């Protein structure tokens, strides 16, 4: 027994509290409501203590998805969600979620167990309040707290524990007045101004201010993928339908919490005028001037009529546009749309509308596949807790679904009425139909002859849902799609998965696909 343990045990009759209970209480004090993770030695006690403390513990099937879920809680609530993992492999799996949270600037706390601590590492717990603060102050992101095993089971006198006060919400910082005046002048003199609304604006809950600016100054706006809904997509000033033209001809662009990364083609020609003036509004000083020298920086706290000829196409199998057109027709205005995939996500984004801020969650800045089910679970838990009756529609490519498909069991276990749409083209970007697949196999083993983008054709992903008691549909026609979606929306108590078979070679317009292959990895 270590010196510290002996000291703690000799406290006699005094009320004892375990390290795990101290951690749980500290989290509760910091307003943590949700903990996602997978338990093991030595963190099981932390999860048990957290539940006793009234923190909801959601046991997931992969630390990666758990971490994605926790980070989405952070984005949706402004207080960090917690991901609990075992050391070593658990933490390694969580790394994807931590990197994604950092890239998305979403607050997150990952708590991992480790081996017995030495005296020197006792500082870990004392640093804990700083973890909460650094996850939400400045640019939000992921924090990792390592809890030594003997700390979890150590008994200490309850009166000897001092909890830090609940960390204050982040202070609101304002930009320099002179910079504001300069920005106003640049916008006033602009011939073709454009506002780009990023998820930073969504996280900052800036919808009211930005709407006033758009309407009073009659400014056109363009949302980035998760900036969608800050101002509704059907607002008359939304120029998303002419995204390329808007970017190409603007002479002044105001970035509200949006970064000039690959999603915005790095802010460089030929996508932009060489002399376009950027006004960057961002919470993170390090972001200012990234790729393009901005005209003004403000440090402090947005489809061509959707290819109707394609949407109205009656031939089978269906294509992406037909699918999304029929989905859009039935989507409740207040639903959460979660989406991931390549074509599935990109084309879906142009057709599926958002009307509310923070109601779209997708592969995000990192373009990470596998985040969807975790995000959907987080959104559904919040909708349930808030009693809003809002539905969560999770639009997944068949490959994207595979990254965390087993979370369907989690969805069924917690009985979350999520509607999963798997847009199935038998592959990544594209695949083979059954006959081509069989024909191909005559030429050799799949490992040598199958294109790496191919997945097994006609996979019955809906059976993953029926395996756990939810409803599964295998649909091949617009009528079947409409009917299954209507039934799924009508059932507010159970989850469902609609496996939508589309043309395996169905893709976007040639020009867009060309861009995709050039700019994306
Ligand atoms: C973690 C991770 N691994 C791999 C990739 C590379 N990748 C990008 S999109 C994608 C899947 C696209 O296929 P699918 O989800 O079926 O959508 P589709 O384009 O076929 O509609 C993959 C594997 C990634 N973005 N993230
Ligand atoms: Mg696919």
mmCIF file of C-alpha atoms and ligand atoms in Angstrom, residues 397-399 423 425 427-429, ligand 2:
data_model
loop_
_atom_site.group_PDB
_atom_site.id
_atom_site.type_symbol
_atom_site.label_atom_id
_atom_site.label_comp_id
_atom_site.label_asym_id
_atom_site.label_seq_id
_atom_site.Cartn_x
_atom_site.Cartn_y
_atom_site.Cartn_z
ATOM 1 C CA UNK A 397 -23.698 6.899 -47.663
ATOM 2 C CA UNK A 398 -23.353 3.095 -47.519
ATOM 3 C CA UNK A 399 -19.626 3.379 -46.847
ATOM 4 C CA UNK A 423 -28.148 5.900 -49.708
ATOM 5 C CA UNK A 425 -24.747 2.806 -54.362
ATOM 6 C CA UNK A 427 -19.598 1.715 -52.853
ATOM 7 C CA UNK A 428 -17.481 4.727 -52.049
ATOM 8 C CA UNK A 429 -18.469 7.416 -54.605
HETATM 9 MG MG1 LIG B 2 -21.835 4.836 -51.280
#
